[in-house]
mmCIF file of C-alpha atoms and ligand atoms in Angstrom:
data_model
loop_
_atom_site.group_PDB
_atom_site.id
_atom_site.type_symbol
_atom_site.label_atom_id
_atom_site.label_comp_id
_atom_site.label_asym_id
_atom_site.label_seq_id
_atom_site.Cartn_x
_atom_site.Cartn_y
_atom_site.Cartn_z
ATOM 1 C CA MET A 1 27.589 -22.391 -62.074
ATOM 2 C CA SER A 2 30.869 -20.860 -63.064
ATOM 3 C CA THR A 3 31.727 -21.226 -66.723
ATOM 4 C CA THR A 4 35.301 -20.061 -66.419
ATOM 5 C CA ALA A 5 36.596 -22.626 -63.947
ATOM 6 C CA PRO A 6 37.450 -25.911 -65.660
ATOM 7 C CA PHE A 7 35.401 -27.885 -63.161
ATOM 8 C CA THR A 8 32.795 -26.900 -60.652
ATOM 9 C CA ALA A 9 34.136 -27.482 -57.172
ATOM 10 C CA ALA A 10 32.560 -30.731 -56.121
ATOM 11 C CA GLY A 11 32.389 -30.082 -52.396
ATOM 12 C CA THR A 12 34.087 -32.821 -50.506
ATOM 13 C CA GLY A 13 30.940 -34.083 -48.855
ATOM 14 C CA SER A 14 29.275 -35.171 -52.039
ATOM 15 C CA LEU A 15 31.288 -38.302 -52.791
ATOM 16 C CA GLN A 16 28.846 -41.203 -52.938
ATOM 17 C CA LEU A 17 29.289 -44.940 -53.124
ATOM 18 C CA GLU A 18 26.335 -46.829 -54.604
ATOM 19 C CA TYR A 19 25.802 -50.483 -55.395
ATOM 20 C CA VAL A 20 23.500 -50.786 -58.396
ATOM 21 C CA SER A 21 22.683 -53.485 -60.902
ATOM 22 C CA SER A 22 23.625 -52.855 -64.526
ATOM 23 C CA HIS A 23 19.886 -52.883 -65.196
ATOM 24 C CA GLN A 24 19.303 -50.031 -62.696
ATOM 25 C CA MET A 25 22.305 -48.224 -64.074
ATOM 26 C CA ALA A 26 20.932 -48.311 -67.601
ATOM 27 C CA SER A 27 17.843 -46.349 -66.515
ATOM 28 C CA GLN A 28 19.659 -43.555 -64.675
ATOM 29 C CA PRO A 29 19.102 -40.005 -65.951
ATOM 30 C CA SER A 30 21.993 -38.111 -67.489
ATOM 31 C CA ALA A 31 22.219 -35.911 -64.368
ATOM 32 C CA TRP A 32 23.201 -39.056 -62.468
ATOM 33 C CA TRP A 33 25.772 -40.096 -65.064
ATOM 34 C CA GLN A 34 27.237 -36.612 -65.080
ATOM 35 C CA GLY A 35 28.674 -37.209 -61.621
ATOM 36 C CA VAL A 36 29.937 -40.762 -62.120
ATOM 37 C CA LEU A 37 33.687 -40.967 -61.475
ATOM 38 C CA GLY A 38 34.025 -44.673 -62.142
ATOM 39 C CA VAL A 39 32.275 -48.032 -62.168
ATOM 40 C CA VAL A 40 33.617 -51.316 -60.819
ATOM 41 C CA GLY A 41 32.149 -54.670 -61.772
ATOM 42 C CA PHE A 42 33.030 -57.740 -59.775
ATOM 43 C CA ASP A 43 33.257 -60.885 -61.911
ATOM 44 C CA GLU A 44 33.771 -58.914 -65.107
ATOM 45 C CA PRO A 45 33.709 -55.321 -66.337
ATOM 46 C CA PRO A 46 30.098 -54.154 -66.668
ATOM 47 C CA ASN A 47 28.855 -53.529 -70.150
ATOM 48 C CA ILE A 48 28.367 -49.777 -70.170
ATOM 49 C CA ASP A 49 28.106 -47.755 -73.351
ATOM 50 C CA ARG A 50 29.535 -44.612 -71.828
ATOM 51 C CA ALA A 51 32.923 -44.590 -73.458
ATOM 52 C CA ARG A 52 34.309 -41.842 -71.276
ATOM 53 C CA ILE A 53 33.640 -43.333 -67.881
ATOM 54 C CA PRO A 54 36.370 -45.510 -66.386
ATOM 55 C CA VAL A 55 35.017 -49.029 -66.010
ATOM 56 C CA THR A 56 36.916 -51.843 -64.395
ATOM 57 C CA ALA A 57 36.468 -55.162 -62.619
ATOM 58 C CA SER A 58 38.136 -56.705 -59.619
ATOM 59 C CA MET A 59 37.513 -60.188 -61.098
ATOM 60 C CA VAL A 60 36.315 -61.504 -57.734
ATOM 61 C CA ARG A 61 33.019 -63.378 -57.805
ATOM 62 C CA SER A 62 29.915 -61.938 -56.177
ATOM 63 C CA LEU A 63 28.197 -64.482 -53.894
ATOM 64 C CA ARG A 64 24.735 -62.930 -53.748
ATOM 65 C CA ALA A 65 23.172 -60.285 -55.948
ATOM 66 C CA GLY A 66 24.066 -61.185 -59.532
ATOM 67 C CA ASP A 67 25.347 -58.230 -61.469
ATOM 68 C CA LEU A 68 25.894 -55.488 -58.872
ATOM 69 C CA CYS A 69 28.326 -52.730 -59.711
ATOM 70 C CA GLU A 70 30.184 -50.419 -57.372
ATOM 71 C CA VAL A 71 29.667 -46.840 -58.509
ATOM 72 C CA TRP A 72 31.710 -43.901 -57.248
ATOM 73 C CA ARG A 73 29.873 -40.661 -57.849
ATOM 74 C CA VAL A 74 30.080 -36.974 -57.024
ATOM 75 C CA ALA A 75 26.522 -35.975 -56.230
ATOM 76 C CA SER A 76 26.702 -32.169 -56.244
ATOM 77 C CA PRO A 77 24.047 -30.736 -58.574
ATOM 78 C CA GLY A 78 25.577 -29.437 -61.762
ATOM 79 C CA VAL A 79 29.000 -30.860 -61.030
ATOM 80 C CA GLN A 80 31.354 -30.894 -64.001
ATOM 81 C CA LEU A 81 33.846 -33.710 -64.190
ATOM 82 C CA SER A 82 36.701 -34.141 -66.618
ATOM 83 C CA SER A 83 35.432 -36.006 -69.636
ATOM 84 C CA GLY A 84 37.307 -39.202 -68.812
ATOM 85 C CA SER A 85 40.694 -39.980 -70.276
ATOM 86 C CA GLU A 86 43.478 -42.501 -70.681
ATOM 87 C CA HIS A 87 46.984 -41.970 -69.371
ATOM 88 C CA GLY A 88 49.123 -44.924 -70.307
ATOM 89 C CA LYS A 89 47.238 -47.873 -68.879
ATOM 90 C CA ILE A 90 45.124 -45.802 -66.493
ATOM 91 C CA ARG A 91 41.581 -44.757 -67.261
ATOM 92 C CA CYS A 92 40.463 -41.892 -65.044
ATOM 93 C CA ARG A 93 37.876 -39.218 -64.418
ATOM 94 C CA TYR A 94 38.083 -36.368 -61.949
ATOM 95 C CA SER A 95 36.652 -33.267 -60.374
ATOM 96 C CA ASP A 96 38.690 -30.449 -58.875
ATOM 97 C CA ASP A 97 38.791 -32.383 -55.635
ATOM 98 C CA LEU A 98 38.694 -36.064 -56.476
ATOM 99 C CA LEU A 99 40.012 -38.512 -59.026
ATOM 100 C CA PHE A 100 39.003 -42.106 -59.763
ATOM 101 C CA GLY A 101 41.435 -44.233 -61.721
ATOM 102 C CA ALA A 102 41.721 -47.867 -62.745
ATOM 103 C CA LEU A 103 44.202 -50.065 -64.551
ATOM 104 C CA SER A 104 44.704 -53.727 -65.355
ATOM 105 C CA ILE A 105 47.952 -55.383 -66.323
ATOM 106 C CA ALA A 106 48.341 -58.889 -67.687
ATOM 107 C CA GLU A 107 51.493 -60.325 -66.141
ATOM 108 C CA GLN A 108 51.870 -62.680 -69.095
ATOM 109 C CA ALA A 109 52.458 -59.698 -71.362
ATOM 110 C CA ILE A 110 55.438 -58.541 -69.327
ATOM 111 C CA ASP A 111 58.921 -59.342 -70.467
ATOM 112 C CA ALA A 112 60.579 -61.049 -67.492
ATOM 113 C CA ARG A 113 62.741 -64.059 -66.692
ATOM 114 C CA SER A 114 60.419 -65.466 -64.055
ATOM 115 C CA GLU A 115 56.867 -65.286 -62.760
ATOM 116 C CA ALA A 116 58.063 -63.461 -59.647
ATOM 117 C CA GLU A 117 59.841 -60.860 -61.733
ATOM 118 C CA ALA A 118 56.788 -60.386 -63.983
ATOM 119 C CA LEU A 119 54.534 -59.808 -60.977
ATOM 120 C CA GLN A 120 57.003 -57.386 -59.423
ATOM 121 C CA ARG A 121 57.431 -55.475 -62.671
ATOM 122 C CA ALA A 122 53.676 -55.301 -63.213
ATOM 123 C CA THR A 123 53.158 -54.003 -59.676
ATOM 124 C CA GLU A 124 55.946 -51.474 -59.804
ATOM 125 C CA SER A 125 54.914 -50.116 -63.175
ATOM 126 C CA ALA A 126 51.259 -49.891 -62.091
ATOM 127 C CA TYR A 127 52.175 -47.840 -59.040
ATOM 128 C CA GLN A 128 54.676 -45.763 -60.990
ATOM 129 C CA GLU A 129 51.987 -44.898 -63.543
ATOM 130 C CA ILE A 130 49.543 -43.995 -60.789
ATOM 131 C CA PHE A 131 51.995 -41.706 -59.024
ATOM 132 C CA ASP A 132 53.011 -40.024 -62.293
ATOM 133 C CA LEU A 133 49.375 -39.406 -63.215
ATOM 134 C CA LEU A 134 48.568 -37.884 -59.834
ATOM 135 C CA ASP A 135 51.502 -35.523 -60.088
ATOM 136 C CA ASP A 136 50.132 -34.363 -63.459
ATOM 137 C CA THR A 137 46.504 -33.903 -62.440
ATOM 138 C CA ALA A 138 47.241 -32.255 -59.065
ATOM 139 C CA HIS A 139 45.447 -34.928 -57.038
ATOM 140 C CA PRO A 140 48.591 -36.015 -55.194
ATOM 141 C CA HIS A 141 46.947 -37.748 -52.238
ATOM 142 C CA VAL A 142 45.875 -41.346 -52.722
ATOM 143 C CA ILE A 143 42.997 -41.844 -50.304
ATOM 144 C CA ARG A 144 42.061 -45.448 -51.015
ATOM 145 C CA ILE A 145 43.442 -48.144 -53.301
ATOM 146 C CA TRP A 146 42.112 -51.595 -54.149
ATOM 147 C CA ASN A 147 44.556 -54.273 -55.325
ATOM 148 C CA TYR A 148 43.404 -57.567 -56.848
ATOM 149 C CA LEU A 149 46.133 -59.975 -57.800
ATOM 150 C CA PRO A 150 45.671 -63.426 -59.246
ATOM 151 C CA ASN A 151 46.713 -66.413 -57.132
ATOM 152 C CA ILE A 152 47.688 -64.228 -54.197
ATOM 153 C CA ASN A 153 48.782 -67.099 -51.916
ATOM 154 C CA ALA A 154 50.662 -69.146 -54.514
ATOM 155 C CA GLN A 155 54.402 -69.692 -54.122
ATOM 156 C CA THR A 156 56.782 -68.656 -56.846
ATOM 157 C CA GLY A 157 60.501 -67.897 -56.862
ATOM 158 C CA GLY A 158 60.812 -68.952 -53.228
ATOM 159 C CA ASP A 159 58.127 -66.623 -51.841
ATOM 160 C CA GLU A 160 54.375 -66.021 -51.790
ATOM 161 C CA ARG A 161 53.030 -63.899 -54.627
ATOM 162 C CA TYR A 162 51.520 -61.441 -52.116
ATOM 163 C CA ARG A 163 54.994 -60.913 -50.675
ATOM 164 C CA HIS A 164 56.498 -60.234 -54.093
ATOM 165 C CA PHE A 165 53.693 -57.733 -54.582
ATOM 166 C CA ASN A 166 54.555 -56.101 -51.235
ATOM 167 C CA SER A 167 58.209 -55.752 -52.186
ATOM 168 C CA ALA A 168 57.357 -54.121 -55.496
ATOM 169 C CA ARG A 169 54.714 -51.841 -53.975
ATOM 170 C CA GLN A 170 57.179 -50.633 -51.357
ATOM 171 C CA MET A 171 59.828 -50.075 -54.030
ATOM 172 C CA ALA A 172 57.424 -47.940 -56.070
ATOM 173 C CA PHE A 173 56.547 -45.767 -53.068
ATOM 174 C CA ARG A 174 60.247 -45.266 -52.355
ATOM 175 C CA LYS A 175 61.207 -44.504 -55.949
ATOM 176 C CA SER A 176 58.500 -41.861 -56.214
ATOM 177 C CA GLY A 177 59.741 -40.196 -53.020
ATOM 178 C CA ARG A 178 56.508 -40.983 -51.194
ATOM 179 C CA ALA A 179 56.200 -41.825 -47.507
ATOM 180 C CA THR A 180 56.170 -45.550 -46.694
ATOM 181 C CA MET A 181 54.528 -45.131 -43.294
ATOM 182 C CA GLY A 182 52.112 -42.692 -41.680
ATOM 183 C CA THR A 183 50.507 -40.896 -44.603
ATOM 184 C CA VAL A 184 49.993 -43.958 -46.803
ATOM 185 C CA PRO A 185 46.651 -44.844 -48.440
ATOM 186 C CA ALA A 186 43.948 -47.033 -47.006
ATOM 187 C CA ALA A 187 43.943 -50.248 -49.062
ATOM 188 C CA SER A 188 42.760 -53.753 -49.756
ATOM 189 C CA ALA A 189 44.746 -56.575 -51.355
ATOM 190 C CA LEU A 190 42.883 -59.691 -52.408
ATOM 191 C CA GLY A 191 43.305 -62.697 -54.591
ATOM 192 C CA SER A 192 41.560 -63.095 -57.911
ATOM 193 C CA PRO A 193 41.375 -66.306 -59.955
ATOM 194 C CA ALA A 194 44.525 -67.525 -61.700
ATOM 195 C CA GLY A 195 44.882 -65.976 -65.134
ATOM 196 C CA SER A 196 43.141 -62.700 -64.202
ATOM 197 C CA PRO A 197 45.059 -59.503 -64.767
ATOM 198 C CA LEU A 198 46.520 -57.530 -61.891
ATOM 199 C CA SER A 199 43.633 -55.102 -61.346
ATOM 200 C CA ILE A 200 44.012 -51.891 -59.369
ATOM 201 C CA TYR A 201 41.632 -48.995 -58.845
ATOM 202 C CA PHE A 202 41.905 -45.972 -56.595
ATOM 203 C CA LEU A 203 40.560 -42.669 -55.361
ATOM 204 C CA ALA A 204 42.906 -39.717 -55.024
ATOM 205 C CA ALA A 205 42.343 -36.148 -53.925
ATOM 206 C CA ARG A 206 43.695 -32.650 -54.095
ATOM 207 C CA ARG A 207 43.510 -32.339 -50.311
ATOM 208 C CA PRO A 208 45.047 -34.876 -47.938
ATOM 209 C CA PRO A 209 43.015 -37.352 -45.895
ATOM 210 C CA LYS A 210 43.604 -37.952 -42.201
ATOM 211 C CA MET A 211 45.084 -41.383 -41.630
ATOM 212 C CA ILE A 212 43.861 -43.725 -38.930
ATOM 213 C CA GLU A 213 45.622 -46.667 -37.290
ATOM 214 C CA ASN A 214 44.008 -49.325 -35.125
ATOM 215 C CA PRO A 215 45.188 -49.356 -31.490
ATOM 216 C CA ARG A 216 44.443 -53.114 -31.409
ATOM 217 C CA GLN A 217 46.771 -53.834 -34.332
ATOM 218 C CA THR A 218 50.387 -53.290 -35.286
ATOM 219 C CA SER A 219 50.489 -50.884 -38.210
ATOM 220 C CA ALA A 220 50.894 -52.973 -41.364
ATOM 221 C CA TYR A 221 53.959 -50.945 -42.381
ATOM 222 C CA HIS A 222 55.528 -52.079 -39.088
ATOM 223 C CA TYR A 223 54.756 -55.781 -39.440
ATOM 224 C CA PRO A 224 57.774 -57.919 -38.403
ATOM 225 C CA PRO A 225 59.831 -59.547 -41.188
ATOM 226 C CA LYS A 226 58.223 -62.948 -40.706
ATOM 227 C CA PHE A 227 55.287 -61.554 -42.721
ATOM 228 C CA GLY A 228 57.592 -60.676 -45.601
ATOM 229 C CA ARG A 229 60.852 -58.885 -46.241
ATOM 230 C CA HIS A 230 59.002 -55.732 -47.230
ATOM 231 C CA SER A 231 55.987 -54.652 -45.204
ATOM 232 C CA PRO A 232 52.665 -53.933 -46.825
ATOM 233 C CA ILE A 233 52.219 -50.190 -47.303
ATOM 234 C CA PHE A 234 48.743 -49.145 -46.178
ATOM 235 C CA SER A 235 46.875 -47.356 -43.399
ATOM 236 C CA ARG A 236 44.080 -49.073 -41.480
ATOM 237 C CA ALA A 237 41.599 -46.356 -42.440
ATOM 238 C CA CYS A 238 41.328 -42.700 -43.350
ATOM 239 C CA VAL A 239 38.843 -39.857 -43.175
ATOM 240 C CA TRP A 240 38.618 -37.512 -46.090
ATOM 241 C CA GLY A 241 36.672 -34.253 -46.449
ATOM 242 C CA GLU A 242 35.187 -31.593 -44.211
ATOM 243 C CA SER A 243 33.784 -32.818 -40.906
ATOM 244 C CA GLY A 244 30.101 -32.426 -41.889
ATOM 245 C CA GLY A 245 30.497 -34.214 -45.194
ATOM 246 C CA SER A 246 33.524 -36.374 -44.585
ATOM 247 C CA ARG A 247 33.876 -39.964 -45.712
ATOM 248 C CA LEU A 248 35.491 -42.798 -43.819
ATOM 249 C CA PHE A 249 37.432 -45.436 -45.758
ATOM 250 C CA VAL A 250 38.136 -48.612 -43.812
ATOM 251 C CA SER A 251 40.887 -50.770 -45.325
ATOM 252 C CA GLY A 252 40.559 -54.503 -45.658
ATOM 253 C CA THR A 253 40.229 -55.638 -42.041
ATOM 254 C CA ALA A 254 40.652 -59.131 -40.691
ATOM 255 C CA SER A 255 41.003 -61.210 -37.548
ATOM 256 C CA ILE A 256 44.422 -59.859 -36.629
ATOM 257 C CA VAL A 257 45.334 -58.598 -33.161
ATOM 258 C CA GLY A 258 48.777 -57.083 -32.786
ATOM 259 C CA HIS A 259 50.322 -58.662 -35.856
ATOM 260 C CA GLU A 260 49.043 -62.215 -35.374
ATOM 261 C CA THR A 261 46.075 -63.936 -36.948
ATOM 262 C CA ILE A 262 43.707 -65.134 -34.252
ATOM 263 C CA HIS A 263 40.854 -67.684 -34.356
ATOM 264 C CA ARG A 264 42.527 -69.894 -36.952
ATOM 265 C CA GLY A 265 39.993 -72.157 -38.647
ATOM 266 C CA ASP A 266 36.968 -70.479 -37.005
ATOM 267 C CA VAL A 267 35.196 -68.251 -39.507
ATOM 268 C CA ILE A 268 32.548 -67.112 -37.018
ATOM 269 C CA ALA A 269 35.102 -65.950 -34.448
ATOM 270 C CA GLN A 270 37.176 -64.337 -37.227
ATOM 271 C CA THR A 271 34.105 -62.420 -38.382
ATOM 272 C CA ARG A 272 33.389 -61.184 -34.839
ATOM 273 C CA GLU A 273 37.011 -60.136 -34.286
ATOM 274 C CA THR A 274 37.008 -58.291 -37.600
ATOM 275 C CA ILE A 275 33.938 -56.316 -36.537
ATOM 276 C CA VAL A 276 35.634 -55.491 -33.212
ATOM 277 C CA ASN A 277 38.597 -54.172 -35.223
ATOM 278 C CA ILE A 278 36.285 -52.078 -37.408
ATOM 279 C CA GLY A 279 34.625 -50.782 -34.225
ATOM 280 C CA ALA A 280 38.029 -49.630 -32.967
ATOM 281 C CA LEU A 281 38.599 -47.771 -36.247
ATOM 282 C CA LEU A 282 35.165 -46.110 -35.985
ATOM 283 C CA GLU A 283 36.106 -44.851 -32.536
ATOM 284 C CA GLN A 284 39.337 -43.358 -33.904
ATOM 285 C CA ALA A 285 37.466 -41.794 -36.823
ATOM 286 C CA ASN A 286 34.925 -40.179 -34.505
ATOM 287 C CA ARG A 287 37.738 -38.761 -32.404
ATOM 288 C CA ILE A 288 39.175 -37.158 -35.557
ATOM 289 C CA VAL A 289 35.888 -35.633 -36.736
ATOM 290 C CA GLY A 290 34.953 -34.651 -33.175
ATOM 291 C CA SER A 291 31.493 -36.228 -33.208
ATOM 292 C CA SER A 292 29.837 -39.627 -33.250
ATOM 293 C CA ARG A 293 29.283 -39.362 -36.988
ATOM 294 C CA TYR A 294 30.481 -42.890 -37.770
ATOM 295 C CA SER A 295 28.888 -46.108 -36.535
ATOM 296 C CA LEU A 296 28.512 -49.692 -37.707
ATOM 297 C CA ASP A 297 24.941 -48.842 -38.757
ATOM 298 C CA GLY A 298 26.014 -46.353 -41.392
ATOM 299 C CA LEU A 299 28.706 -48.417 -43.117
ATOM 300 C CA LYS A 300 28.656 -49.981 -46.550
ATOM 301 C CA LEU A 301 30.531 -53.254 -46.229
ATOM 302 C CA LYS A 302 32.305 -55.497 -48.682
ATOM 303 C CA VAL A 303 32.878 -58.943 -47.217
ATOM 304 C CA TYR A 304 35.419 -61.247 -48.868
ATOM 305 C CA LEU A 305 35.172 -64.966 -48.084
ATOM 306 C CA ARG A 306 37.906 -67.447 -48.881
ATOM 307 C CA HIS A 307 35.372 -70.301 -48.960
ATOM 308 C CA PRO A 308 31.922 -69.610 -50.448
ATOM 309 C CA SER A 309 30.572 -72.388 -48.204
ATOM 310 C CA ASP A 310 31.199 -70.110 -45.182
ATOM 311 C CA LEU A 311 28.569 -67.642 -46.438
ATOM 312 C CA PRO A 312 25.680 -68.827 -44.182
ATOM 313 C CA ASP A 313 27.861 -68.671 -41.038
ATOM 314 C CA VAL A 314 29.211 -65.231 -41.870
ATOM 315 C CA GLU A 315 25.787 -63.865 -42.819
ATOM 316 C CA ALA A 316 24.281 -65.142 -39.584
ATOM 317 C CA THR A 317 27.140 -63.690 -37.534
ATOM 318 C CA LEU A 318 26.873 -60.289 -39.172
ATOM 319 C CA ALA A 319 23.079 -60.332 -38.795
ATOM 320 C CA GLY A 320 23.667 -60.457 -35.047
ATOM 321 C CA LEU A 321 26.066 -57.503 -35.103
ATOM 322 C CA LEU A 322 24.663 -55.139 -37.733
ATOM 323 C CA PRO A 323 21.217 -53.592 -38.346
ATOM 324 C CA PRO A 324 18.862 -55.535 -40.626
ATOM 325 C CA ALA A 325 19.130 -52.931 -43.383
ATOM 326 C CA ALA A 326 22.943 -53.034 -43.456
ATOM 327 C CA SER A 327 24.496 -52.697 -46.902
ATOM 328 C CA ILE A 328 26.675 -55.775 -47.399
ATOM 329 C CA VAL A 329 28.172 -57.171 -50.584
ATOM 330 C CA TYR A 330 29.607 -60.704 -50.343
ATOM 331 C CA LEU A 331 32.461 -61.687 -52.632
ATOM 332 C CA GLN A 332 34.678 -64.726 -53.014
ATOM 333 C CA ALA A 333 38.366 -63.918 -52.797
ATOM 334 C CA ASP A 334 41.518 -65.359 -51.352
ATOM 335 C CA VAL A 335 42.706 -63.264 -48.435
ATOM 336 C CA CYS A 336 46.358 -62.315 -48.185
ATOM 337 C CA ARG A 337 47.265 -64.636 -45.292
ATOM 338 C CA GLU A 338 46.540 -68.293 -45.766
ATOM 339 C CA ASP A 339 44.975 -68.556 -42.275
ATOM 340 C CA LEU A 340 42.493 -65.710 -42.813
ATOM 341 C CA LEU A 341 39.040 -66.876 -43.888
ATOM 342 C CA VAL A 342 37.295 -63.511 -44.065
ATOM 343 C CA GLU A 343 38.198 -59.875 -44.672
ATOM 344 C CA ILE A 344 35.860 -56.884 -44.500
ATOM 345 C CA GLU A 345 36.290 -53.376 -45.893
ATOM 346 C CA ALA A 346 33.902 -50.495 -45.448
ATOM 347 C CA VAL A 347 32.958 -46.972 -46.399
ATOM 348 C CA GLY A 348 31.135 -44.637 -44.014
HETATM 349 C C1 3EB B 1 46.065 -57.332 -42.834
HETATM 350 O O1 3EB B 1 45.484 -56.669 -41.961
HETATM 351 C C2 3EB B 1 45.173 -58.079 -43.760
HETATM 352 O O2 3EB B 1 48.344 -55.346 -48.520
HETATM 353 O O3 3EB B 1 47.158 -53.604 -49.077
HETATM 354 C C3 3EB B 1 44.404 -55.760 -45.535
HETATM 355 C C4 3EB B 1 44.310 -54.537 -46.206
HETATM 356 C C5 3EB B 1 45.439 -56.615 -45.825
HETATM 357 C C6 3EB B 1 45.275 -54.175 -47.161
HETATM 358 C C7 3EB B 1 47.339 -54.634 -48.405
HETATM 359 C C8 3EB B 1 46.392 -56.237 -46.783
HETATM 360 C C9 3EB B 1 46.311 -55.043 -47.437
HETATM 361 O O4 3EB B 1 47.293 -57.422 -42.927
HETATM 362 C C10 3EB B 1 45.555 -57.946 -45.164
#
């Protein structure tokens, strides 16, 4: 290994996503920890005594396995990561190629005249901090970003909180001079319980990903104004890395065809439609990598249910569509349209 370069090149193919319990995590060897970019707990931040590793929580409740954590790791032997640092509100850790970052902002702590203004300020400052950090660390390309905002469907100041979030997110992209369509990150935006902080985590890279849109769906950044004055800024999916070791990031995907929600009130049909949408993204991804590298069988899925009582129906539906050994984490979260009962994101 080179001792002069600040970090050993990670090799783009070595980015791993693992779901492990905090118990399993505690018994990992230091070689495993050496490559950990960041750890995400669901209900609450996991209790990890590794001060330098960014640890966060989405605050959404896990519906099955108790204390699973989402671990993002670079698995190249001998990889050297930055030691983990704080930049304003962001905690991050990075290799030459990849950066994981996380931040949480309590809206209540923001000086504003209204709830809507506090949420917008929190969102804009979060994104501003992220973009500033990435300019500094030379990982300018956001690949994937996860947004968890409390009470996502609640009305305030004459609009839904998700829509205020969308306005502020779009403003932050514009102010930083970033594109607001085309080369925008893959993303998820979900509701966390009232009183939670706005919680955002992300992966960024030195080299750009290849963005993917879904031919069955209107691009989110082209949604008509009836879904909000400012469109959501995200791509349906992206592929990052060299073809042999690339990773596919599928954004939060739901039962939307064109720009309309379909199968209102029918969680089973919504689940099926969502898997058809993910299938369409897999096809696009395979076209980009020039092989049949990606399939439903190889995905790690995160399934968000609005109503925990829908879990048996959704599990049974997915059991009919996915292999028995599929990696699926079920979480309770409000989805960003009131008529959506389920949303699924994936990594391949
Ligand atoms: C949709 O397709 C469902 O606002 O970042 C999915 C993924 C959704 C990301 C976001 C929203 C977002 O419009 C909602």
